[in-house]
């Protein structure tokens, strides 16, 4: 029998309202879950009979089969065929030597020249006329090659670097000669060097830097060739006046 809601007691009406609210909330939650699941199914759709696990297993099987094929092909090659594919040992040694020579050509040529001079000294001391080739021809040749490979703008920048040029000349004439003088006096005090050799070290340290070695070493080290040329020429010009003054001050 139907009962009028308003004629029911207050407690019964309260309980009935609470139950009905819970039913409505559960129904709405269930509907939301169904909607979300439907949206996921529409976004990620796989063919019938496949899943993510099936896809991973198929990829794994294909990778295993490919690695098995690679292993069989590599194992099927005989040692003679492998040796034919590799270059001979002398070619490997020649390529390594070429790489080393390209990186250290200056050092290799210096060692080669020293060995030739040690094996046959008259070749450079007599037959090559070092008083002409080493002092004139070599210096002119080095200056011409260095000047042809440097732009005029680099020379102008090297001339305007006053602080760098002053520091370089002060180090070459002052610091080097002072350190050598102190070292030679110490070796004389302990009787490790004769007087003539100690004085010769001081004289050589007071001389300006050589033109050919400065340019060659700077070029091989990848330095500033324009600054090297300027300081080499300027140092030899100033050394005409500074070197005698330094030698007189050190040795008397």
PDB file of C-alpha atoms in Angstrom:
ATOM      1  CA  UNK A   1       0.000   0.000   0.000  1.00  0.00           C
ATOM      2  CA  UNK A   2       1.214   3.456  -0.833  1.00  0.00           C
ATOM      3  CA  UNK A   3       1.864   5.725   2.080  1.00  0.00           C
ATOM      4  CA  UNK A   4       1.792   9.483   1.902  1.00  0.00           C
ATOM      5  CA  UNK A   5       5.305  10.867   2.499  1.00  0.00           C
ATOM      6  CA  UNK A   6       4.077  13.821   4.530  1.00  0.00           C
ATOM      7  CA  UNK A   7       1.930  11.665   6.788  1.00  0.00           C
ATOM      8  CA  UNK A   8       4.938   9.577   7.842  1.00  0.00           C
ATOM      9  CA  UNK A   9       6.776  10.319  11.114  1.00  0.00           C
ATOM     10  CA  UNK A  10       9.693  12.711  11.055  1.00  0.00           C
ATOM     11  CA  UNK A  11      12.334  10.048  11.785  1.00  0.00           C
ATOM     12  CA  UNK A  12      11.098   7.841   8.966  1.00  0.00           C
ATOM     13  CA  UNK A  13      11.085  10.721   6.511  1.00  0.00           C
ATOM     14  CA  UNK A  14      14.708  11.611   7.468  1.00  0.00           C
ATOM     15  CA  UNK A  15      15.964   8.038   6.997  1.00  0.00           C
ATOM     16  CA  UNK A  16      14.153   7.706   3.702  1.00  0.00           C
ATOM     17  CA  UNK A  17      15.662  10.951   2.402  1.00  0.00           C
ATOM     18  CA  UNK A  18      19.193   9.828   3.354  1.00  0.00           C
ATOM     19  CA  UNK A  19      18.775   6.462   1.634  1.00  0.00           C
ATOM     20  CA  UNK A  20      17.432   8.049  -1.528  1.00  0.00           C
ATOM     21  CA  UNK A  21      20.340  10.505  -1.647  1.00  0.00           C
ATOM     22  CA  UNK A  22      22.864   7.655  -1.358  1.00  0.00           C
ATOM     23  CA  UNK A  23      21.161   5.782  -4.175  1.00  0.00           C
ATOM     24  CA  UNK A  24      21.225   8.843  -6.418  1.00  0.00           C
ATOM     25  CA  UNK A  25      24.950   9.476  -5.661  1.00  0.00           C
ATOM     26  CA  UNK A  26      25.935   5.879  -6.357  1.00  0.00           C
ATOM     27  CA  UNK A  27      24.003   5.952  -9.635  1.00  0.00           C
ATOM     28  CA  UNK A  28      25.758   9.139 -10.748  1.00  0.00           C
ATOM     29  CA  UNK A  29      29.206   7.711  -9.827  1.00  0.00           C
ATOM     30  CA  UNK A  30      28.527   4.567 -11.820  1.00  0.00           C
ATOM     31  CA  UNK A  31      27.503   6.628 -14.831  1.00  0.00           C
ATOM     32  CA  UNK A  32      30.715   8.697 -14.625  1.00  0.00           C
ATOM     33  CA  UNK A  33      32.864   5.549 -14.484  1.00  0.00           C
ATOM     34  CA  UNK A  34      31.130   4.148 -17.570  1.00  0.00           C
ATOM     35  CA  UNK A  35      31.658   7.439 -19.433  1.00  0.00           C
ATOM     36  CA  UNK A  36      35.382   7.543 -18.578  1.00  0.00           C
ATOM     37  CA  UNK A  37      35.892   3.923 -19.593  1.00  0.00           C
ATOM     38  CA  UNK A  38      34.152   4.569 -22.901  1.00  0.00           C
ATOM     39  CA  UNK A  39      36.410   7.563 -23.564  1.00  0.00           C
ATOM     40  CA  UNK A  40      39.535   5.489 -22.855  1.00  0.00           C
ATOM     41  CA  UNK A  41      38.353   2.763 -25.169  1.00  0.00           C
ATOM     42  CA  UNK A  42      37.791   5.259 -27.958  1.00  0.00           C
ATOM     43  CA  UNK A  43      41.211   6.907 -27.444  1.00  0.00           C
ATOM     44  CA  UNK A  44      43.271   3.685 -27.286  1.00  0.00           C
ATOM     45  CA  UNK A  45      41.857   1.120 -29.656  1.00  0.00           C
ATOM     46  CA  UNK A  46      43.806  -2.030 -30.459  1.00  0.00           C
ATOM     47  CA  UNK A  47      42.858  -4.677 -33.020  1.00  0.00           C
ATOM     48  CA  UNK A  48      40.820  -7.624 -31.917  1.00  0.00           C
ATOM     49  CA  UNK A  49      42.908 -10.274 -30.189  1.00  0.00           C
ATOM     50  CA  UNK A  50      45.883  -7.940 -29.539  1.00  0.00           C
ATOM     51  CA  UNK A  51      46.995  -6.049 -26.485  1.00  0.00           C
ATOM     52  CA  UNK A  52      50.008  -4.154 -25.236  1.00  0.00           C
ATOM     53  CA  UNK A  53      51.575  -7.367 -23.939  1.00  0.00           C
ATOM     54  CA  UNK A  54      51.106  -9.000 -27.314  1.00  0.00           C
ATOM     55  CA  UNK A  55      52.807  -6.057 -29.068  1.00  0.00           C
ATOM     56  CA  UNK A  56      55.819  -6.211 -26.740  1.00  0.00           C
ATOM     57  CA  UNK A  57      56.132  -9.951 -27.224  1.00  0.00           C
ATOM     58  CA  UNK A  58      56.019  -9.581 -31.016  1.00  0.00           C
ATOM     59  CA  UNK A  59      58.775  -6.947 -30.948  1.00  0.00           C
ATOM     60  CA  UNK A  60      60.907  -9.093 -28.658  1.00  0.00           C
ATOM     61  CA  UNK A  61      60.520 -12.108 -30.923  1.00  0.00           C
ATOM     62  CA  UNK A  62      61.508 -10.047 -33.995  1.00  0.00           C
ATOM     63  CA  UNK A  63      64.596  -8.685 -32.237  1.00  0.00           C
ATOM     64  CA  UNK A  64      65.624 -12.154 -31.112  1.00  0.00           C
ATOM     65  CA  UNK A  65      65.214 -13.524 -34.614  1.00  0.00           C
ATOM     66  CA  UNK A  66      67.292 -10.651 -36.078  1.00  0.00           C
ATOM     67  CA  UNK A  67      70.101 -11.191 -33.553  1.00  0.00           C
ATOM     68  CA  UNK A  68      70.039 -14.924 -34.279  1.00  0.00           C
ATOM     69  CA  UNK A  69      70.395 -14.196 -38.003  1.00  0.00           C
ATOM     70  CA  UNK A  70      73.323 -11.837 -37.328  1.00  0.00           C
ATOM     71  CA  UNK A  71      75.022 -14.445 -35.172  1.00  0.00           C
ATOM     72  CA  UNK A  72      74.607 -17.150 -37.781  1.00  0.00           C
ATOM     73  CA  UNK A  73      75.996 -14.913 -40.548  1.00  0.00           C
ATOM     74  CA  UNK A  74      78.959 -13.852 -38.412  1.00  0.00           C
ATOM     75  CA  UNK A  75      79.718 -17.405 -37.342  1.00  0.00           C
ATOM     76  CA  UNK A  76      79.394 -18.701 -40.890  1.00  0.00           C
ATOM     77  CA  UNK A  77      82.327 -16.523 -42.083  1.00  0.00           C
ATOM     78  CA  UNK A  78      85.594 -18.406 -42.021  1.00  0.00           C
ATOM     79  CA  UNK A  79      88.824 -17.036 -40.443  1.00  0.00           C
ATOM     80  CA  UNK A  80      90.390 -16.654 -43.902  1.00  0.00           C
ATOM     81  CA  UNK A  81      87.544 -14.384 -45.005  1.00  0.00           C
ATOM     82  CA  UNK A  82      87.954 -12.306 -41.859  1.00  0.00           C
ATOM     83  CA  UNK A  83      91.660 -11.879 -42.535  1.00  0.00           C
ATOM     84  CA  UNK A  84      90.907 -10.784 -46.082  1.00  0.00           C
ATOM     85  CA  UNK A  85      88.538  -8.056 -44.889  1.00  0.00           C
ATOM     86  CA  UNK A  86      91.145  -6.625 -42.474  1.00  0.00           C
ATOM     87  CA  UNK A  87      94.011  -4.570 -43.960  1.00  0.00           C
ATOM     88  CA  UNK A  88      97.514  -6.033 -43.752  1.00  0.00           C
ATOM     89  CA  UNK A  89      99.698  -5.068 -40.759  1.00  0.00           C
ATOM     90  CA  UNK A  90     102.125  -2.923 -42.749  1.00  0.00           C
ATOM     91  CA  UNK A  91      99.247  -0.715 -43.942  1.00  0.00           C
ATOM     92  CA  UNK A  92      98.072  -0.231 -40.364  1.00  0.00           C
ATOM     93  CA  UNK A  93     101.590   0.737 -39.272  1.00  0.00           C
ATOM     94  CA  UNK A  94     101.960   3.117 -42.212  1.00  0.00           C
ATOM     95  CA  UNK A  95      98.651   4.851 -41.433  1.00  0.00           C
ATOM     96  CA  UNK A  96      99.633   5.236 -37.771  1.00  0.00           C
ATOM     97  CA  UNK A  97     102.992   6.680 -38.786  1.00  0.00           C
ATOM     98  CA  UNK A  98     101.345   9.169 -41.153  1.00  0.00           C
ATOM     99  CA  UNK A  99      98.983  10.303 -38.396  1.00  0.00           C
ATOM    100  CA  UNK A 100     101.860  10.757 -35.940  1.00  0.00           C
ATOM    101  CA  UNK A 101     103.960  12.620 -38.524  1.00  0.00           C
ATOM    102  CA  UNK A 102     101.142  15.022 -39.383  1.00  0.00           C
ATOM    103  CA  UNK A 103     100.742  15.943 -35.715  1.00  0.00           C
ATOM    104  CA  UNK A 104     104.470  16.115 -34.851  1.00  0.00           C
ATOM    105  CA  UNK A 105     106.217  16.856 -38.152  1.00  0.00           C
ATOM    106  CA  UNK A 106     108.490  19.560 -36.704  1.00  0.00           C
ATOM    107  CA  UNK A 107     109.720  17.348 -33.869  1.00  0.00           C
ATOM    108  CA  UNK A 108     110.321  14.417 -36.226  1.00  0.00           C
ATOM    109  CA  UNK A 109     112.334  16.552 -38.648  1.00  0.00           C
ATOM    110  CA  UNK A 110     114.426  18.051 -35.825  1.00  0.00           C
ATOM    111  CA  UNK A 111     115.296  14.589 -34.508  1.00  0.00           C
ATOM    112  CA  UNK A 112     116.065  13.431 -38.055  1.00  0.00           C
ATOM    113  CA  UNK A 113     118.417  16.392 -38.634  1.00  0.00           C
ATOM    114  CA  UNK A 114     120.195  15.776 -35.310  1.00  0.00           C
ATOM    115  CA  UNK A 115     120.737  12.113 -36.176  1.00  0.00           C
ATOM    116  CA  UNK A 116     122.131  13.000 -39.611  1.00  0.00           C
ATOM    117  CA  UNK A 117     124.460  15.592 -38.046  1.00  0.00           C
ATOM    118  CA  UNK A 118     125.632  13.050 -35.497  1.00  0.00           C
ATOM    119  CA  UNK A 119     126.209  10.395 -38.136  1.00  0.00           C
ATOM    120  CA  UNK A 120     128.087  12.673 -40.579  1.00  0.00           C
ATOM    121  CA  UNK A 121     129.008  16.118 -39.173  1.00  0.00           C
ATOM    122  CA  UNK A 122     130.788  17.481 -42.297  1.00  0.00           C
ATOM    123  CA  UNK A 123     127.499  17.441 -44.188  1.00  0.00           C
ATOM    124  CA  UNK A 124     126.183  20.496 -42.336  1.00  0.00           C
ATOM    125  CA  UNK A 125     129.444  22.004 -41.103  1.00  0.00           C
ATOM    126  CA  UNK A 126     131.282  22.047 -44.436  1.00  0.00           C
ATOM    127  CA  UNK A 127     129.227  21.101 -47.476  1.00  0.00           C
ATOM    128  CA  UNK A 128     126.089  23.142 -46.708  1.00  0.00           C
ATOM    129  CA  UNK A 129     128.077  26.339 -45.959  1.00  0.00           C
ATOM    130  CA  UNK A 130     126.266  27.268 -42.714  1.00  0.00           C
ATOM    131  CA  UNK A 131     127.847  30.728 -42.617  1.00  0.00           C
ATOM    132  CA  UNK A 132     125.676  31.581 -45.637  1.00  0.00           C
ATOM    133  CA  UNK A 133     122.702  29.214 -45.547  1.00  0.00           C
ATOM    134  CA  UNK A 134     121.996  29.369 -41.806  1.00  0.00           C
ATOM    135  CA  UNK A 135     122.554  33.089 -41.311  1.00  0.00           C
ATOM    136  CA  UNK A 136     121.172  34.605 -44.517  1.00  0.00           C
ATOM    137  CA  UNK A 137     119.241  32.239 -46.751  1.00  0.00           C
ATOM    138  CA  UNK A 138     117.306  30.440 -44.022  1.00  0.00           C
ATOM    139  CA  UNK A 139     116.303  33.665 -42.263  1.00  0.00           C
ATOM    140  CA  UNK A 140     115.137  35.315 -45.503  1.00  0.00           C
ATOM    141  CA  UNK A 141     113.253  32.187 -46.518  1.00  0.00           C
ATOM    142  CA  UNK A 142     111.463  31.965 -43.160  1.00  0.00           C
ATOM    143  CA  UNK A 143     110.526  35.667 -43.194  1.00  0.00           C
ATOM    144  CA  UNK A 144     109.170  35.449 -46.747  1.00  0.00           C
ATOM    145  CA  UNK A 145     107.037  32.375 -46.011  1.00  0.00           C
ATOM    146  CA  UNK A 146     105.725  33.845 -42.753  1.00  0.00           C
ATOM    147  CA  UNK A 147     104.967  37.209 -44.336  1.00  0.00           C
ATOM    148  CA  UNK A 148     103.098  35.677 -47.269  1.00  0.00           C
ATOM    149  CA  UNK A 149     100.808  33.735 -44.939  1.00  0.00           C
ATOM    150  CA  UNK A 150      99.870  36.641 -42.646  1.00  0.00           C
ATOM    151  CA  UNK A 151      97.453  39.460 -43.408  1.00  0.00           C
ATOM    152  CA  UNK A 152      98.415  43.124 -43.074  1.00  0.00           C
ATOM    153  CA  UNK A 153      95.671  43.640 -40.475  1.00  0.00           C
ATOM    154  CA  UNK A 154      97.332  41.094 -38.195  1.00  0.00           C
ATOM    155  CA  UNK A 155     100.626  42.961 -38.421  1.00  0.00           C
ATOM    156  CA  UNK A 156      98.916  46.240 -37.529  1.00  0.00           C
ATOM    157  CA  UNK A 157      97.262  44.614 -34.509  1.00  0.00           C
ATOM    158  CA  UNK A 158     100.609  43.159 -33.418  1.00  0.00           C
ATOM    159  CA  UNK A 159     102.226  46.624 -33.577  1.00  0.00           C
ATOM    160  CA  UNK A 160      99.538  48.200 -31.382  1.00  0.00           C
ATOM    161  CA  UNK A 161      99.807  45.621 -28.555  1.00  0.00           C
ATOM    162  CA  UNK A 162     102.239  47.710 -26.543  1.00  0.00           C
ATOM    163  CA  UNK A 163     101.801  46.005 -23.173  1.00  0.00           C
ATOM    164  CA  UNK A 164     102.231  42.534 -24.606  1.00  0.00           C
ATOM    165  CA  UNK A 165     105.316  43.508 -26.623  1.00  0.00           C
ATOM    166  CA  UNK A 166     106.869  45.287 -23.637  1.00  0.00           C
ATOM    167  CA  UNK A 167     106.255  42.298 -21.386  1.00  0.00           C
ATOM    168  CA  UNK A 168     107.743  39.914 -23.954  1.00  0.00           C
ATOM    169  CA  UNK A 169     110.938  41.944 -24.433  1.00  0.00           C
ATOM    170  CA  UNK A 170     111.311  42.491 -20.676  1.00  0.00           C
ATOM    171  CA  UNK A 171     110.914  38.782 -20.044  1.00  0.00           C
ATOM    172  CA  UNK A 172     113.400  37.783 -22.769  1.00  0.00           C
ATOM    173  CA  UNK A 173     116.098  40.271 -21.767  1.00  0.00           C
ATOM    174  CA  UNK A 174     115.455  40.727 -18.047  1.00  0.00           C
ATOM    175  CA  UNK A 175     113.823  37.634 -16.541  1.00  0.00           C
ATOM    176  CA  UNK A 176     115.667  34.982 -18.544  1.00  0.00           C
ATOM    177  CA  UNK A 177     119.096  36.562 -18.111  1.00  0.00           C
ATOM    178  CA  UNK A 178     118.478  37.180 -14.393  1.00  0.00           C
ATOM    179  CA  UNK A 179     117.404  33.574 -13.738  1.00  0.00           C
ATOM    180  CA  UNK A 180     120.378  32.179 -15.678  1.00  0.00           C
ATOM    181  CA  UNK A 181     122.778  34.525 -13.880  1.00  0.00           C
ATOM    182  CA  UNK A 182     121.501  33.427 -10.475  1.00  0.00           C
ATOM    183  CA  UNK A 183     121.651  29.743 -11.447  1.00  0.00           C
ATOM    184  CA  UNK A 184     125.210  30.062 -12.810  1.00  0.00           C
ATOM    185  CA  UNK A 185     126.417  31.843  -9.654  1.00  0.00           C
ATOM    186  CA  UNK A 186     124.878  29.089  -7.526  1.00  0.00           C
ATOM    187  CA  UNK A 187     126.593  26.393  -9.578  1.00  0.00           C
ATOM    188  CA  UNK A 188     129.880  28.266  -9.219  1.00  0.00           C
ATOM    189  CA  UNK A 189     129.409  28.462  -5.457  1.00  0.00           C
ATOM    190  CA  UNK A 190     129.026  24.691  -5.168  1.00  0.00           C
ATOM    191  CA  UNK A 191     131.863  24.083  -7.678  1.00  0.00           C
ATOM    192  CA  UNK A 192     129.558  22.332 -10.150  1.00  0.00           C
ATOM    193  CA  UNK A 193     130.531  24.435 -13.181  1.00  0.00           C
ATOM    194  CA  UNK A 194     133.762  26.017 -14.364  1.00  0.00           C
ATOM    195  CA  UNK A 195     134.009  29.784 -14.597  1.00  0.00           C
ATOM    196  CA  UNK A 196     134.096  29.839 -18.396  1.00  0.00           C
ATOM    197  CA  UNK A 197     130.937  27.757 -18.806  1.00  0.00           C
ATOM    198  CA  UNK A 198     129.019  29.805 -16.212  1.00  0.00           C
ATOM    199  CA  UNK A 199     130.005  33.069 -17.928  1.00  0.00           C
ATOM    200  CA  UNK A 200     129.055  31.600 -21.312  1.00  0.00           C
ATOM    201  CA  UNK A 201     125.574  30.749 -20.006  1.00  0.00           C
ATOM    202  CA  UNK A 202     125.095  34.350 -18.850  1.00  0.00           C
ATOM    203  CA  UNK A 203     126.257  35.737 -22.196  1.00  0.00           C
ATOM    204  CA  UNK A 204     123.888  33.475 -24.169  1.00  0.00           C
ATOM    205  CA  UNK A 205     120.971  34.388 -21.881  1.00  0.00           C
ATOM    206  CA  UNK A 206     121.629  38.089 -22.465  1.00  0.00           C
ATOM    207  CA  UNK A 207     121.356  37.787 -26.250  1.00  0.00           C
ATOM    208  CA  UNK A 208     118.071  38.481 -28.114  1.00  0.00           C
ATOM    209  CA  UNK A 209     115.786  35.738 -29.330  1.00  0.00           C
ATOM    210  CA  UNK A 210     116.708  34.085 -32.619  1.00  0.00           C
ATOM    211  CA  UNK A 211     114.522  34.874 -35.600  1.00  0.00           C
ATOM    212  CA  UNK A 212     114.304  31.454 -37.231  1.00  0.00           C
ATOM    213  CA  UNK A 213     113.502  29.444 -34.095  1.00  0.00           C
ATOM    214  CA  UNK A 214     110.936  31.985 -32.874  1.00  0.00           C
ATOM    215  CA  UNK A 215     108.971  31.827 -36.114  1.00  0.00           C
ATOM    216  CA  UNK A 216     109.254  28.067 -36.551  1.00  0.00           C
ATOM    217  CA  UNK A 217     108.279  27.232 -32.967  1.00  0.00           C
ATOM    218  CA  UNK A 218     105.426  29.745 -32.947  1.00  0.00           C
ATOM    219  CA  UNK A 219     104.026  28.366 -36.201  1.00  0.00           C
ATOM    220  CA  UNK A 220     104.291  24.741 -35.029  1.00  0.00           C
ATOM    221  CA  UNK A 221     102.568  25.604 -31.737  1.00  0.00           C
ATOM    222  CA  UNK A 222      99.734  27.505 -33.459  1.00  0.00           C
ATOM    223  CA  UNK A 223     100.615  30.859 -31.882  1.00  0.00           C
ATOM    224  CA  UNK A 224     100.365  34.452 -33.069  1.00  0.00           C
ATOM    225  CA  UNK A 225     102.802  34.590 -35.984  1.00  0.00           C
ATOM    226  CA  UNK A 226     102.434  38.334 -36.517  1.00  0.00           C
ATOM    227  CA  UNK A 227     103.486  39.088 -32.926  1.00  0.00           C
ATOM    228  CA  UNK A 228     106.326  36.582 -33.236  1.00  0.00           C
ATOM    229  CA  UNK A 229     107.701  38.264 -36.368  1.00  0.00           C
ATOM    230  CA  UNK A 230     107.465  41.751 -34.856  1.00  0.00           C
ATOM    231  CA  UNK A 231     109.069  40.800 -31.546  1.00  0.00           C
ATOM    232  CA  UNK A 232     111.792  38.770 -33.240  1.00  0.00           C
ATOM    233  CA  UNK A 233     112.781  41.686 -35.476  1.00  0.00           C
ATOM    234  CA  UNK A 234     112.383  44.297 -32.739  1.00  0.00           C
ATOM    235  CA  UNK A 235     114.264  42.169 -30.201  1.00  0.00           C
ATOM    236  CA  UNK A 236     117.263  41.758 -32.495  1.00  0.00           C
ATOM    237  CA  UNK A 237     117.259  45.487 -33.163  1.00  0.00           C
ATOM    238  CA  UNK A 238     117.108  46.418 -29.469  1.00  0.00           C
ATOM    239  CA  UNK A 239     119.568  43.664 -28.576  1.00  0.00           C
ATOM    240  CA  UNK A 240     122.355  45.554 -30.316  1.00  0.00           C
ATOM    241  CA  UNK A 241     122.219  48.030 -27.426  1.00  0.00           C
ATOM    242  CA  UNK A 242     120.807  45.957 -24.529  1.00  0.00           C
ATOM    243  CA  UNK A 243     122.927  42.812 -24.800  1.00  0.00           C
ATOM    244  CA  UNK A 244     126.311  44.526 -24.259  1.00  0.00           C
ATOM    245  CA  UNK A 245     124.838  46.502 -21.357  1.00  0.00           C
ATOM    246  CA  UNK A 246     123.501  43.349 -19.713  1.00  0.00           C
ATOM    247  CA  UNK A 247     126.736  41.429 -20.171  1.00  0.00           C
ATOM    248  CA  UNK A 248     128.717  44.330 -18.745  1.00  0.00           C
ATOM    249  CA  UNK A 249     126.371  44.566 -15.773  1.00  0.00           C
ATOM    250  CA  UNK A 250     126.453  40.831 -15.011  1.00  0.00           C
ATOM    251  CA  UNK A 251     130.103  39.999 -15.667  1.00  0.00           C
ATOM    252  CA  UNK A 252     131.841  43.390 -15.437  1.00  0.00           C
TER     253      UNK A 252
END
